[in-house]
Each structure stands twice: as C-alpha cells, then as structure tokens.
mmCIF file of C-alpha atoms in Angstrom:
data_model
loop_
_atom_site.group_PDB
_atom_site.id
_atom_site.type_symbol
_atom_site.label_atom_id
_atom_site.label_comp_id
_atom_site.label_asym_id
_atom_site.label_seq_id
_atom_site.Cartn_x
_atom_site.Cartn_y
_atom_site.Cartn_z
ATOM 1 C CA UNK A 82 -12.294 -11.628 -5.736
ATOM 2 C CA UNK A 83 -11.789 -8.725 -8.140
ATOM 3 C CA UNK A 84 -9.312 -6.061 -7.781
ATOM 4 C CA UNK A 85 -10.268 -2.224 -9.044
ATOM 5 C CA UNK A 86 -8.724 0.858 -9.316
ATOM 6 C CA UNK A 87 -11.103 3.728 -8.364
ATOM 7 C CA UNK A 88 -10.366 6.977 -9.338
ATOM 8 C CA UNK A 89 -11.301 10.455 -7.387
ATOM 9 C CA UNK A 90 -15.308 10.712 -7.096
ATOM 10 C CA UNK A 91 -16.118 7.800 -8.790
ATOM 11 C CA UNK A 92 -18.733 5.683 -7.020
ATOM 12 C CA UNK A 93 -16.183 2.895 -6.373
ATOM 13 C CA UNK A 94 -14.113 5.948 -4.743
ATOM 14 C CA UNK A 95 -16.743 6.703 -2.513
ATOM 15 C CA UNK A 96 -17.270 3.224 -1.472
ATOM 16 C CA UNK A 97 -13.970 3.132 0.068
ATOM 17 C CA UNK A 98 -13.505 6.465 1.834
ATOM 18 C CA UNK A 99 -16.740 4.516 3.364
ATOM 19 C CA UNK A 100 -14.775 1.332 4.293
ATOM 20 C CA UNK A 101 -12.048 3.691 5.521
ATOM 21 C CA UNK A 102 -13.838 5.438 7.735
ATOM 22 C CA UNK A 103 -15.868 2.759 8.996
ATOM 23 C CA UNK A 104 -12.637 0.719 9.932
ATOM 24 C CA UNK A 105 -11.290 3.405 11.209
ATOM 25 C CA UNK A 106 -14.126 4.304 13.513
ATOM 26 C CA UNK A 107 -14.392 0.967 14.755
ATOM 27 C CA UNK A 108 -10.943 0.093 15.447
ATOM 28 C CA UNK A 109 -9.941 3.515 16.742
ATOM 29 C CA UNK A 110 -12.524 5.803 17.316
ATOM 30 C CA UNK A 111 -10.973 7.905 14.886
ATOM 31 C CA UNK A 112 -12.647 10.331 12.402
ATOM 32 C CA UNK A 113 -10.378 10.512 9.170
ATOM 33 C CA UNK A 114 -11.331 12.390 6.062
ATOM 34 C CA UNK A 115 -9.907 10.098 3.178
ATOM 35 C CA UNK A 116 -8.727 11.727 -0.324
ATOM 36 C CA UNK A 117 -6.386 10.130 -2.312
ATOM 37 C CA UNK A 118 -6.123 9.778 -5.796
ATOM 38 C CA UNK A 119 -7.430 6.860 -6.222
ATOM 39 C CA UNK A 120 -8.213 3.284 -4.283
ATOM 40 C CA UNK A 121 -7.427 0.297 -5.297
ATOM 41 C CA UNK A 122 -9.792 -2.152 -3.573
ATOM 42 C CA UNK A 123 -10.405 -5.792 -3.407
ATOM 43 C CA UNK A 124 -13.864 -6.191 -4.568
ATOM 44 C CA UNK A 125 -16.665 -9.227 -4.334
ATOM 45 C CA UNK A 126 -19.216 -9.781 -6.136
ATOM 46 C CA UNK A 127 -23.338 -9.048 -4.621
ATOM 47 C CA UNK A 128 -26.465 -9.013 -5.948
ATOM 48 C CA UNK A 129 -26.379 -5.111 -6.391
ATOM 49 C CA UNK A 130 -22.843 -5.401 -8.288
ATOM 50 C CA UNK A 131 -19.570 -5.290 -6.644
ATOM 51 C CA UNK A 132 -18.465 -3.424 -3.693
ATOM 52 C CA UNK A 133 -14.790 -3.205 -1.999
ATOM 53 C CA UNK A 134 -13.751 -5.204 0.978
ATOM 54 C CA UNK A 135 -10.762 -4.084 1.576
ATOM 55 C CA UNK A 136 -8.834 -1.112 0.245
ATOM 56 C CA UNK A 137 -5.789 1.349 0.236
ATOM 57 C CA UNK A 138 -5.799 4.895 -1.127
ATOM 58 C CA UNK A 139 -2.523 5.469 -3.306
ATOM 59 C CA UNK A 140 -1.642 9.431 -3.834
ATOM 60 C CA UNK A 141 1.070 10.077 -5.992
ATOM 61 C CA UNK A 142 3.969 12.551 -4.799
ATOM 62 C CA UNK A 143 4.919 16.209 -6.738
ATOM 63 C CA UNK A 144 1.554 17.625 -5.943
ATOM 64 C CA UNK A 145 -0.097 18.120 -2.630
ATOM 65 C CA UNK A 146 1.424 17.739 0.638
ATOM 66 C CA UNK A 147 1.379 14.233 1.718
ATOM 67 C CA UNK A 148 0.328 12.804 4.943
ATOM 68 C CA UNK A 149 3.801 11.373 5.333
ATOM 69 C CA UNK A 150 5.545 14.853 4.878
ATOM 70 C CA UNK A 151 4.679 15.663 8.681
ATOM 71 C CA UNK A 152 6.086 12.717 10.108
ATOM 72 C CA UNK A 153 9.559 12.668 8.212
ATOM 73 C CA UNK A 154 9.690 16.811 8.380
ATOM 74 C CA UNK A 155 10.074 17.266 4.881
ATOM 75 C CA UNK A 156 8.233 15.935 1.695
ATOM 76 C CA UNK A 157 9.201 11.882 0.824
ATOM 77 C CA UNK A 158 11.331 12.522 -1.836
ATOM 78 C CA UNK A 159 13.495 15.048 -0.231
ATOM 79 C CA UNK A 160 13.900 12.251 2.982
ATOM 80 C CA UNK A 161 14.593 9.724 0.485
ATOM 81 C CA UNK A 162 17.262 11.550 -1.236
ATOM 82 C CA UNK A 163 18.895 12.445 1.586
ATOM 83 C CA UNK A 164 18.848 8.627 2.926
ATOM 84 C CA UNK A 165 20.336 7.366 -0.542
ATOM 85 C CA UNK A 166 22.691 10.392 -1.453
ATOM 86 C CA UNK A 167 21.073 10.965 -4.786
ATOM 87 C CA UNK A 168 17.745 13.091 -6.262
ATOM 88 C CA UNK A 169 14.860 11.353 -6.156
ATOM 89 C CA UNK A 170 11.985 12.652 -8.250
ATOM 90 C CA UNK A 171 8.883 13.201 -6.392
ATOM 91 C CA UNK A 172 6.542 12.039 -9.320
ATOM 92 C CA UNK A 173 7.954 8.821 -8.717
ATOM 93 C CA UNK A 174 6.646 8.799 -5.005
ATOM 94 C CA UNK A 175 3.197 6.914 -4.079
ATOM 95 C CA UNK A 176 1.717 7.410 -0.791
ATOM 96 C CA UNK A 177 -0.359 4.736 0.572
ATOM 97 C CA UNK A 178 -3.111 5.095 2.850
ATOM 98 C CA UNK A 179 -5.784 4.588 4.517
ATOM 99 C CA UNK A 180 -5.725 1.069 4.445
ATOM 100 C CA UNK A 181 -9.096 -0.993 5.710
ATOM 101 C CA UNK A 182 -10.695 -4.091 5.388
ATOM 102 C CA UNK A 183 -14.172 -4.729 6.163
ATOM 103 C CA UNK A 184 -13.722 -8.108 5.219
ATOM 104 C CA UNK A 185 -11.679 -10.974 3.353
ATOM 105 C CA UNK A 186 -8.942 -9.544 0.911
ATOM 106 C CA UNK A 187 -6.788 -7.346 2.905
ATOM 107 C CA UNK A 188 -3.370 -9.477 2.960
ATOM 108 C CA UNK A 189 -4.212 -10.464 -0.863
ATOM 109 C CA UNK A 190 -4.275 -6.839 -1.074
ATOM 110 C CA UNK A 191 -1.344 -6.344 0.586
ATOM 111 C CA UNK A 192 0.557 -8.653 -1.637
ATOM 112 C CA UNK A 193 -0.351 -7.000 -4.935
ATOM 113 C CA UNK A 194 0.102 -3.362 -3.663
ATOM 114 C CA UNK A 195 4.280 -3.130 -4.491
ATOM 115 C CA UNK A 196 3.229 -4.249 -8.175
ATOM 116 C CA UNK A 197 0.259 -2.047 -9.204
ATOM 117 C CA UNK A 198 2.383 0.686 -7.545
ATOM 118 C CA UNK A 199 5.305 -0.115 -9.794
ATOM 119 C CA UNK A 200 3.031 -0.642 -12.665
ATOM 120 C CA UNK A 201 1.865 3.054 -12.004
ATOM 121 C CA UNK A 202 5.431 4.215 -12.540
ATOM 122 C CA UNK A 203 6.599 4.300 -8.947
ATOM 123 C CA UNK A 204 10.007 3.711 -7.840
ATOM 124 C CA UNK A 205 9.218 4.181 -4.319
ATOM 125 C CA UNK A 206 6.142 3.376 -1.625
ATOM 126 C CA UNK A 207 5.919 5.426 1.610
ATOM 127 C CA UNK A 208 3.158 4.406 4.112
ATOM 128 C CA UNK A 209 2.391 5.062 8.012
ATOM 129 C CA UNK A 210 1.464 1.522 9.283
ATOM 130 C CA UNK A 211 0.929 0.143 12.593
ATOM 131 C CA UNK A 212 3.148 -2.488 14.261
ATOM 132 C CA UNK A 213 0.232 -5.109 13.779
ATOM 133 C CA UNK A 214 0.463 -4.385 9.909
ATOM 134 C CA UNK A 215 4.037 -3.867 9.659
ATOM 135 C CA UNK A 216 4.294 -7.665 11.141
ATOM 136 C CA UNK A 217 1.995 -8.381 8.528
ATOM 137 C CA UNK A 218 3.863 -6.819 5.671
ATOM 138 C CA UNK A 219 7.273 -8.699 6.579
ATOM 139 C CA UNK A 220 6.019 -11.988 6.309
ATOM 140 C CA UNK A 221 4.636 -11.418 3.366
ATOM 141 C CA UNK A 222 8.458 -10.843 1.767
ATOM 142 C CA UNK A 223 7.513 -6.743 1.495
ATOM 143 C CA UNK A 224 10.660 -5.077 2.426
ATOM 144 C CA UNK A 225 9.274 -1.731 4.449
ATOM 145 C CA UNK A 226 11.957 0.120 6.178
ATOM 146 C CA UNK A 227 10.906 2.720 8.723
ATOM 147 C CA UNK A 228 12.232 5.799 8.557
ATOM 148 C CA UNK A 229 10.189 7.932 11.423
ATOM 149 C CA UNK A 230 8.120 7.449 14.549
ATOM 150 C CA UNK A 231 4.803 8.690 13.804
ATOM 151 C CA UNK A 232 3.146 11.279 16.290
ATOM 152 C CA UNK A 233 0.263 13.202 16.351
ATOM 153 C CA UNK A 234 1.873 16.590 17.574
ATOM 154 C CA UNK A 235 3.924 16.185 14.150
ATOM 155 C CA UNK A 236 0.615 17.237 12.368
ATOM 156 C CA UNK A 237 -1.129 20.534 11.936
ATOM 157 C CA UNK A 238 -3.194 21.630 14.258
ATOM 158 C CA UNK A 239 -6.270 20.909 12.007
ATOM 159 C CA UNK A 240 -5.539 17.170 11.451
ATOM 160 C CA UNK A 241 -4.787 16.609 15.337
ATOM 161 C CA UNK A 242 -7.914 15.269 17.725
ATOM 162 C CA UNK A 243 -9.672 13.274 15.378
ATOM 163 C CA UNK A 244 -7.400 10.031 15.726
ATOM 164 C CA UNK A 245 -8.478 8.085 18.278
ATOM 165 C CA UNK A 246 -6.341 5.696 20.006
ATOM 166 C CA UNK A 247 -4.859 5.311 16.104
ATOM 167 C CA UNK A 248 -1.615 6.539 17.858
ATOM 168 C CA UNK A 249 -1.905 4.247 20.435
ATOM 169 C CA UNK A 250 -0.954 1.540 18.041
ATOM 170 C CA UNK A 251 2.773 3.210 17.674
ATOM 171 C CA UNK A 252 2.488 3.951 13.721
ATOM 172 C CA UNK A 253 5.929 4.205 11.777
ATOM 173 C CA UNK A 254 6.471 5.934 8.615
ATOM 174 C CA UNK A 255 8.733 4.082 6.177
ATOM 175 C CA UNK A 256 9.110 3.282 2.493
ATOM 176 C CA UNK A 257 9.574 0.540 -0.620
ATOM 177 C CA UNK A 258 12.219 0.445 -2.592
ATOM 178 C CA UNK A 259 10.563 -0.402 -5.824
ATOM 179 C CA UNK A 260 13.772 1.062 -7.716
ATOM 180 C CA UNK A 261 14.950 -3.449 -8.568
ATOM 181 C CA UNK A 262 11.284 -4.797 -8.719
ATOM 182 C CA UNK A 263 11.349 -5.415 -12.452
ATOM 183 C CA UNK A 264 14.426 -7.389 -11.352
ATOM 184 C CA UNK A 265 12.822 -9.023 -8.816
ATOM 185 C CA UNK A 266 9.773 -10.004 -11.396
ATOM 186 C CA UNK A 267 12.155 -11.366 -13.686
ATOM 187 C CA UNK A 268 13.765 -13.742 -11.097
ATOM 188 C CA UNK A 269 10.864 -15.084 -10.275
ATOM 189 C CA UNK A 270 9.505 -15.888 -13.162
ATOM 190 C CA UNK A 271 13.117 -17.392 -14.034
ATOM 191 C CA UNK A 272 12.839 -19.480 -10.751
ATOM 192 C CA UNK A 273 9.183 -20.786 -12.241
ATOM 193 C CA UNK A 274 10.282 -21.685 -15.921
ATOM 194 C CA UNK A 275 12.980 -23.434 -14.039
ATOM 195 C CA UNK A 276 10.947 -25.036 -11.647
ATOM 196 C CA UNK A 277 8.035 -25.446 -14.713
ATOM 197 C CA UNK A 278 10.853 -27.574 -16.604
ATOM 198 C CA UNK A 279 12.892 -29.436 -13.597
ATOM 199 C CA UNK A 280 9.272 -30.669 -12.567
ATOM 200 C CA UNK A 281 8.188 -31.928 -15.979
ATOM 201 C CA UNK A 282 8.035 -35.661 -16.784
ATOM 202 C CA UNK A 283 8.292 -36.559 -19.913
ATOM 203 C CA UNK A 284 6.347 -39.831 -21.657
ATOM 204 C CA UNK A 285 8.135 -42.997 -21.797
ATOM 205 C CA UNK A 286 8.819 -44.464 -25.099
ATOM 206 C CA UNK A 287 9.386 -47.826 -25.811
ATOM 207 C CA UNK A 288 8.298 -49.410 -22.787
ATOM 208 C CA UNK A 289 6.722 -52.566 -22.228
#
C-alpha cells in the first residue's frame, strides 16, 4: 500500500473526489462536490498504475471559508482561540474532509493523518466526523475533541439538500491538538530505543 499526496487537478486529485463521491453516494445518498487542496490517499497498485482506496481531502485554513466555519459559527482559528485563551494563526489550521474508502486502507489512513498534517506545518486538525468514525479515531490513540453538533440548517442555503441521510449519522465538528506532537514523536521513539536495548541479548562468551 502506497500513500500519495495529490494536489488540486492532478489526475490522482480527480481520482479521489471520485472515491468521495462514490462513498458518499452509497452510504448516504448524498451528492457532495469535493475541493480541497489536496488528498492524501492510500493507494494500491493495478495493472493500469495505482489508484486510491481510501482518501481524505486536507484544506489548509487563512484562505477560503472552510466547511467547518458553519458548524462552529466562526472560522477554526477564531473558535480555537477562544477555547485556549490565546491567538491561533489560521495558516496553521488543516481541515480534513471528505474522508472515503472504497476499500482496504482507511484506518491505516487514519493513523498517519495527525503526522503528514503536522509535517505540513499544522498545529491543529479540525474535521466533521460521524459517531461511527469518531469511535474509530479513539481507539486508534487520536485525541479528537468535539467542539460543535453538526447540522445542516448551519449551512448556506446552497450547500443544504444534497446530504442525504449524512446527518442522520449525528456528525460532530472537533479538532487535534497537534501543538506537542513532535513531543509525542520523540517519546515514542525514546520508548523504542529503550525497548530496542532492554530486549537485546547479547552473545555469551566463554561458555562451554
């Protein structure tokens, strides 16, 4: 399994907003319109190259208006400020979503998603997941606090009537704190070095 990152209009790009609306149309009825930045996408491998089997768009805050912005009433950053009593810049906000999987990968995706978000430059992850994936996300270790119930009325008139029974699934809009994950990468790879020595044996000398 190979893991991508797509950017806008790419082929790979298109693949997804495929998978996306495919998954969502199955499991919802729902007709989305996918467009974020990029994807990253867990990819296998075909005889016509590689295409994604599971994915999750990543937009990056202090540009348009985020899908998020409707649930919490104001954009991420200003929410998250306001929950942590200090600025938060809003370049340092990713926005994940759609997530699908039409396929194996999707929890392996799920695991690597805090990391390549951090690697990006984020400090913080906000996401509208359903109960079902924010079970999912806990035992995985992923610390997702919700912040906001997530309703359709919340969104412009526009987006509304194209969801489905998406809303059905009581969706919650929360973040990741990605602000200690370099400290978090560090203990574990303390707690493996540790465990790496602790665990070796080394050769007897001198025996019979």
């Amino acid at each position: 399994m190979k893991t991508v990152v797509a950017p806008r209009e790419t082929a790979m790009w298109r693949s997804c907003v495929t998978v996306a609306r495919e998954r969502y149309r199955k499991d919802y009825q729902a007709e989305i319109t996918p467009d974020p930045d990029c994807f990253i996408a867990a990819c296998e491998d075909t005889p016509d190259g590689i295409r994604p089997t599971a994915c999750a768009g990543l937009t990056h805050g202090g540009g348009r208006t985020l899908l998020s912005e409707h649930y919490l009433g104001s954009p991420p950053e200003q929410a998250l400020a306001a929950l942590f009593g200090e600025q938060v810049d809003p370049h340092t906000v990713v926005e994940i979503g759609p997530m699908a999987a039409a396929g194996g990968g999707g929890v392996r995706l799920l695991t690597m998603l805090p990391a390549l978000c951090w690697c990006q430059g984020a400090q913080f992850i906000v996401c509208t997941i359903t109960e079902l994936i924010a079970r999912t996300v806990g035992r995985l270790g992923i610390e997702f606090v919700p912040m906001a119930e997530a309703k359709e009325h919340d969104l412009p008139v526009d987006l509304r009537h194209r969801w489905g029974t998406y809303y059905d699934t009581n969706p919650v809009t929360g973040y990741v704190d990605l602000r200690g994950y370099d400290a978090q990468l560090e203990r574990q790879v303390d707690r493996t070095a540790r465990l790496s020595v602790t665990g070796y044996a080394a050769p007897a000398t001198g025996a019979a």
